[in-house]
Coordinates of C-alpha atoms in Angstrom, one line a residue:
M282 CA -94.4 -22.0 -111.6
T283 CA -91.2 -23.3 -112.9
L284 CA -92.2 -26.9 -112.2
I285 CA -95.5 -26.4 -114.0
L286 CA -93.7 -24.9 -117.1
T287 CA -91.1 -27.7 -117.1
L288 CA -93.8 -30.4 -116.9
A289 CA -95.7 -28.7 -119.7
L290 CA -92.7 -28.6 -121.9
L291 CA -91.9 -32.2 -121.2
A292 CA -95.4 -33.2 -122.0
A293 CA -95.4 -31.2 -125.3
N294 CA -92.1 -32.8 -126.3
L295 CA -93.3 -36.3 -125.5
F296 CA -96.5 -35.7 -127.5
C297 CA -94.4 -34.5 -130.4
F298 CA -92.1 -37.5 -130.2
L299 CA -95.1 -39.9 -130.1
L300 CA -96.7 -38.1 -133.1
F301 CA -93.5 -38.6 -135.1
A302 CA -93.4 -42.2 -134.0
H303 CA -97.1 -42.7 -135.1
D304 CA -96.3 -41.2 -138.5
K305 CA -93.3 -43.4 -138.9
A306 CA -95.3 -46.5 -138.1
A307 CA -98.1 -45.4 -140.5
A308 CA -95.5 -45.0 -143.2
V309 CA -94.0 -48.4 -142.6
H310 CA -97.4 -50.1 -142.7
G311 CA -98.8 -48.1 -145.6
E312 CA -101.5 -46.5 -143.5
R313 CA -102.9 -42.9 -143.3
R314 CA -100.1 -40.5 -142.4
V315 CA -99.9 -37.5 -140.2
P316 CA -99.8 -34.3 -142.3
E317 CA -96.4 -32.6 -142.4
R318 CA -98.0 -29.3 -141.3
V319 CA -99.3 -31.0 -138.1
L320 CA -95.8 -32.4 -137.4
L321 CA -94.3 -29.0 -137.9
L322 CA -97.0 -27.2 -135.9
S323 CA -96.3 -29.6 -133.0
A324 CA -92.6 -28.9 -133.2
A325 CA -93.3 -25.1 -133.3
L326 CA -95.4 -25.3 -130.1
C327 CA -92.3 -25.5 -127.9
A328 CA -91.6 -29.1 -128.8
A329 CA -88.7 -28.8 -131.2
P330 CA -86.4 -31.0 -129.1
G331 CA -88.9 -33.8 -129.2
A332 CA -89.2 -33.5 -132.9
L333 CA -85.4 -33.5 -133.4
L334 CA -85.0 -36.5 -131.1
A335 CA -87.8 -38.4 -132.9
Q336 CA -86.3 -37.5 -136.3
R337 CA -82.9 -38.8 -135.3
W338 CA -83.9 -41.9 -133.3
L339 CA -86.6 -43.0 -135.6
R340 CA -84.8 -42.0 -138.8
H341 CA -88.0 -40.3 -139.9
K342 CA -88.2 -37.4 -142.4
T343 CA -84.4 -37.0 -142.4
R344 CA -84.2 -36.4 -146.1
K345 CA -87.6 -34.9 -146.8
Q346 CA -87.4 -31.3 -148.0
P347 CA -88.6 -28.7 -147.4
F348 CA -89.7 -30.4 -144.1
G349 CA -86.1 -30.5 -142.8
A350 CA -85.5 -26.8 -143.6
W351 CA -88.7 -25.8 -141.8
L352 CA -87.8 -27.9 -138.8
T353 CA -84.3 -26.4 -138.7
L354 CA -85.9 -22.9 -138.9
I355 CA -88.2 -23.7 -136.0
V356 CA -85.3 -25.1 -133.9
F357 CA -83.2 -22.0 -134.7
A358 CA -86.1 -19.6 -133.8
Q359 CA -86.7 -21.4 -130.5
A360 CA -83.0 -21.4 -129.6
C361 CA -82.8 -17.7 -130.3
T362 CA -85.9 -17.1 -128.1
V363 CA -84.5 -19.1 -125.2
A364 CA -81.1 -17.3 -125.6
G365 CA -82.9 -13.9 -125.6
L366 CA -85.0 -14.8 -122.6
G367 CA -81.8 -15.8 -120.8
V368 CA -80.1 -12.5 -121.6
L369 CA -83.2 -10.6 -120.3
A370 CA -83.3 -12.7 -117.1
Y371 CA -79.6 -12.0 -116.6
R372 CA -80.0 -8.3 -117.1
A373 CA -83.0 -8.2 -114.7
S374 CA -81.0 -9.8 -111.9

């Protein structure tokens, strides 16, 4: 079960990274962009690390607000969720 969950999270983060990369390429070439709500939704669906990595490596949407604030909120919420699950798992053992 853990392997399946790990692979699913890796796939979600890779997809999110590639979505950011596609949007960056579209921005550079003046083509149709990926809507911000789609980028944020992909980050919210357990792929915030992929979104942050793409944002930093690709230098994409680093100054755009309120996008940056929403992404920060998503990362914070996911970090709190992971920490809370860790505490629950520790108490259960």
